[in-house]
Amino acid sequence: MSTDQRHSHLDTRAISLLLGCCVLWGLNQVAAKAALSEITPLWQAGLRSAGAALLVWLWARWRGIALFQRDGTLPGGLLAGALFAAEFACIFAGLQYTTASRMVVFIYLSPFVVALGMPFIARSERLSLRQAGGLLIAFGAVAWAFAQGFGAKSGSELQWLGDGLGLLAALLWGGTTLAIRATRLSSASAEKTLFYQLGVSGLALMLAAWALGEPWPAAWSARLLGLMGFQTVIISFASYLLWFWLVRHYPATRLASFTLATPLFGLLAGALLLGEPISARLGIALLALAAGIVLVNKR
């Protein structure tokens, strides 16, 4: 992808790449939950971030992209990395108590965190009445789905805790985006921004795993290596770099609308690969969540 041409609309290539990313991001929660039977949450999150950071560094060296020059991005990079680490700690811990399909719906509350916070960073991005209505619909949908976790008759008795950690992860994800926009990271390369997030989070999560006494995996089975390899190489490295490339070359608002497919793919993957149930309540909440996001992004 060597061209630097800026497109005003989404062409066939962009749509195909976007749908591919959405499928991968939906599968990501399934892979993370499946790996929990062989590796603890913090070690899993930390190792995948550290491995992906190494790949970003190798990629940057090959492309001649500087990652360590002094440019005033260090404070913002440390903040974004810390938020990124906390986000994934919540996701991986939460997956112990709730299903992957529920988790992928809850973490996609993050666009609304960004929509609420951006007016404080850029006044030109204040919400219209219609957009505010979309936020209310989306928050109501997520709250309605969240309430199911308190009275669930099947699955983990602590499903509400897993759901709550998913909501917290969404807040942290949104906070990471706001931190990037509000600091010098907004002018940094995609590779450097991603390197900050992966490098800081990898170190922080592995230190937390060690400090909390999480055991190192007793054995690295072919299954675990495959799941970790998928998360590290395909998700944390390749798909994130691809997303940043798309953002640089296509309209961001139109790109964002396509990410609504991610929770749907997550629900389907959880049902097909893990046998997780999809309740009518969760399905309706997902549709309402999508409607809210469309209203928020509509101009």
CSV table of C-alpha atoms in Angstrom, one decimal, residues 141-251:
chain,number,residue,atom,x,y,z
A,141,ALA,CA,-29.6,-0.1,24.9
A,142,VAL,CA,-26.3,-0.9,26.7
A,143,ALA,CA,-27.9,-0.4,30.1
A,144,TRP,CA,-30.8,-2.7,29.2
A,145,ALA,CA,-28.4,-5.4,28.1
A,146,PHE,CA,-26.2,-4.9,31.2
A,147,ALA,CA,-29.2,-5.4,33.5
A,148,GLN,CA,-29.6,-8.9,32.2
A,149,GLY,CA,-26.4,-9.9,33.9
A,150,PHE,CA,-27.8,-9.4,37.4
A,151,GLY,CA,-30.7,-11.8,36.9
A,152,ALA,CA,-29.2,-14.4,34.6
A,153,LYS,CA,-30.2,-17.9,35.4
A,154,SER,CA,-27.4,-19.5,33.4
A,155,GLY,CA,-23.7,-18.9,33.0
A,156,SER,CA,-21.5,-17.2,35.6
A,157,GLU,CA,-23.1,-15.8,38.7
A,158,LEU,CA,-20.6,-13.0,38.4
A,159,GLN,CA,-21.7,-12.1,34.8
A,160,TRP,CA,-22.6,-8.6,36.0
A,161,LEU,CA,-18.9,-8.2,37.0
A,162,GLY,CA,-17.7,-9.2,33.6
A,163,ASP,CA,-20.2,-6.9,31.9
A,164,GLY,CA,-19.1,-4.1,34.2
A,165,LEU,CA,-15.5,-4.6,33.3
A,166,GLY,CA,-16.5,-4.5,29.6
A,167,LEU,CA,-18.2,-1.1,30.2
A,168,LEU,CA,-15.1,0.1,32.0
A,169,ALA,CA,-12.9,-1.1,29.1
A,170,ALA,CA,-15.1,1.0,26.7
A,171,LEU,CA,-14.6,4.1,28.9
A,172,LEU,CA,-10.8,3.5,28.9
A,173,TRP,CA,-10.8,2.9,25.1
A,174,GLY,CA,-12.6,6.1,24.5
A,175,GLY,CA,-10.3,7.8,27.0
A,176,THR,CA,-7.3,6.6,25.0
A,177,THR,CA,-8.7,8.1,21.8
A,178,LEU,CA,-9.3,11.4,23.5
A,179,ALA,CA,-5.8,11.4,25.0
A,180,ILE,CA,-4.3,10.9,21.6
A,181,ARG,CA,-6.4,13.7,20.1
A,182,ALA,CA,-5.6,16.1,23.0
A,183,THR,CA,-1.8,15.6,23.1
A,184,ARG,CA,1.1,15.8,20.7
A,185,LEU,CA,0.4,12.3,19.7
A,186,SER,CA,-2.2,13.8,17.3
A,187,SER,CA,0.7,14.8,15.0
A,188,ALA,CA,2.7,11.6,15.4
A,189,SER,CA,2.9,8.8,12.9
A,190,ALA,CA,0.5,5.9,13.3
A,191,GLU,CA,3.4,3.5,14.0
A,192,LYS,CA,4.7,5.7,16.8
A,193,THR,CA,1.3,6.0,18.4
A,194,LEU,CA,0.7,2.3,18.2
A,195,PHE,CA,4.2,1.6,19.5
A,196,TYR,CA,3.5,3.7,22.6
A,197,GLN,CA,0.3,1.9,23.3
A,198,LEU,CA,1.7,-1.6,22.8
A,199,GLY,CA,5.0,-1.0,24.5
A,200,VAL,CA,3.7,0.7,27.6
A,201,SER,CA,0.8,-1.7,28.0
A,202,GLY,CA,2.9,-4.8,27.4
A,203,LEU,CA,5.4,-3.8,30.1
A,204,ALA,CA,2.7,-2.6,32.6
A,205,LEU,CA,0.5,-5.7,32.2
A,206,MET,CA,3.4,-8.2,32.5
A,207,LEU,CA,4.6,-6.4,35.7
A,208,ALA,CA,1.1,-6.5,37.0
A,209,ALA,CA,0.9,-10.2,36.3
A,210,TRP,CA,4.1,-10.8,38.1
A,211,ALA,CA,3.2,-8.6,41.1
A,212,LEU,CA,-0.2,-10.3,41.5
A,213,GLY,CA,1.4,-13.7,41.4
A,214,GLU,CA,-0.4,-14.9,38.2
A,215,PRO,CA,1.3,-18.2,37.3
A,216,TRP,CA,3.2,-18.6,34.0
A,217,PRO,CA,1.6,-21.1,31.7
A,218,ALA,CA,2.5,-24.6,32.7
A,219,ALA,CA,2.9,-25.7,29.1
A,220,TRP,CA,2.6,-23.9,25.7
A,221,SER,CA,0.4,-26.1,23.7
A,222,ALA,CA,0.0,-25.8,19.9
A,223,ARG,CA,-3.5,-24.5,20.6
A,224,LEU,CA,-2.3,-21.7,23.0
A,225,LEU,CA,0.5,-20.8,20.6
A,226,GLY,CA,-2.0,-20.5,17.8
A,227,LEU,CA,-4.4,-18.3,19.8
A,228,MET,CA,-1.6,-16.0,21.0
A,229,GLY,CA,-0.1,-15.8,17.6
A,230,PHE,CA,-3.4,-14.8,16.1
A,231,GLN,CA,-3.9,-12.1,18.7
A,232,THR,CA,-0.4,-10.8,18.5
A,233,VAL,CA,0.4,-10.9,14.8
A,234,ILE,CA,-3.0,-10.6,13.1
A,235,ILE,CA,-4.9,-8.4,15.6
A,236,SER,CA,-2.6,-6.3,17.6
A,237,PHE,CA,0.0,-5.7,14.8
A,238,ALA,CA,-1.5,-6.2,11.3
A,239,SER,CA,-5.1,-5.2,11.7
A,240,TYR,CA,-4.3,-2.1,13.8
A,241,LEU,CA,-1.7,-0.9,11.3
A,242,LEU,CA,-4.2,-1.5,8.5
A,243,TRP,CA,-6.8,0.5,10.4
A,244,PHE,CA,-4.4,3.5,10.7
A,245,TRP,CA,-3.6,3.3,7.0
A,246,LEU,CA,-7.3,3.4,6.2
A,247,VAL,CA,-7.8,6.4,8.5
A,248,ARG,CA,-5.0,8.3,6.7
A,249,HIS,CA,-6.5,7.6,3.2
A,250,TYR,CA,-10.3,7.5,3.6
A,251,PRO,CA,-13.0,9.6,5.4
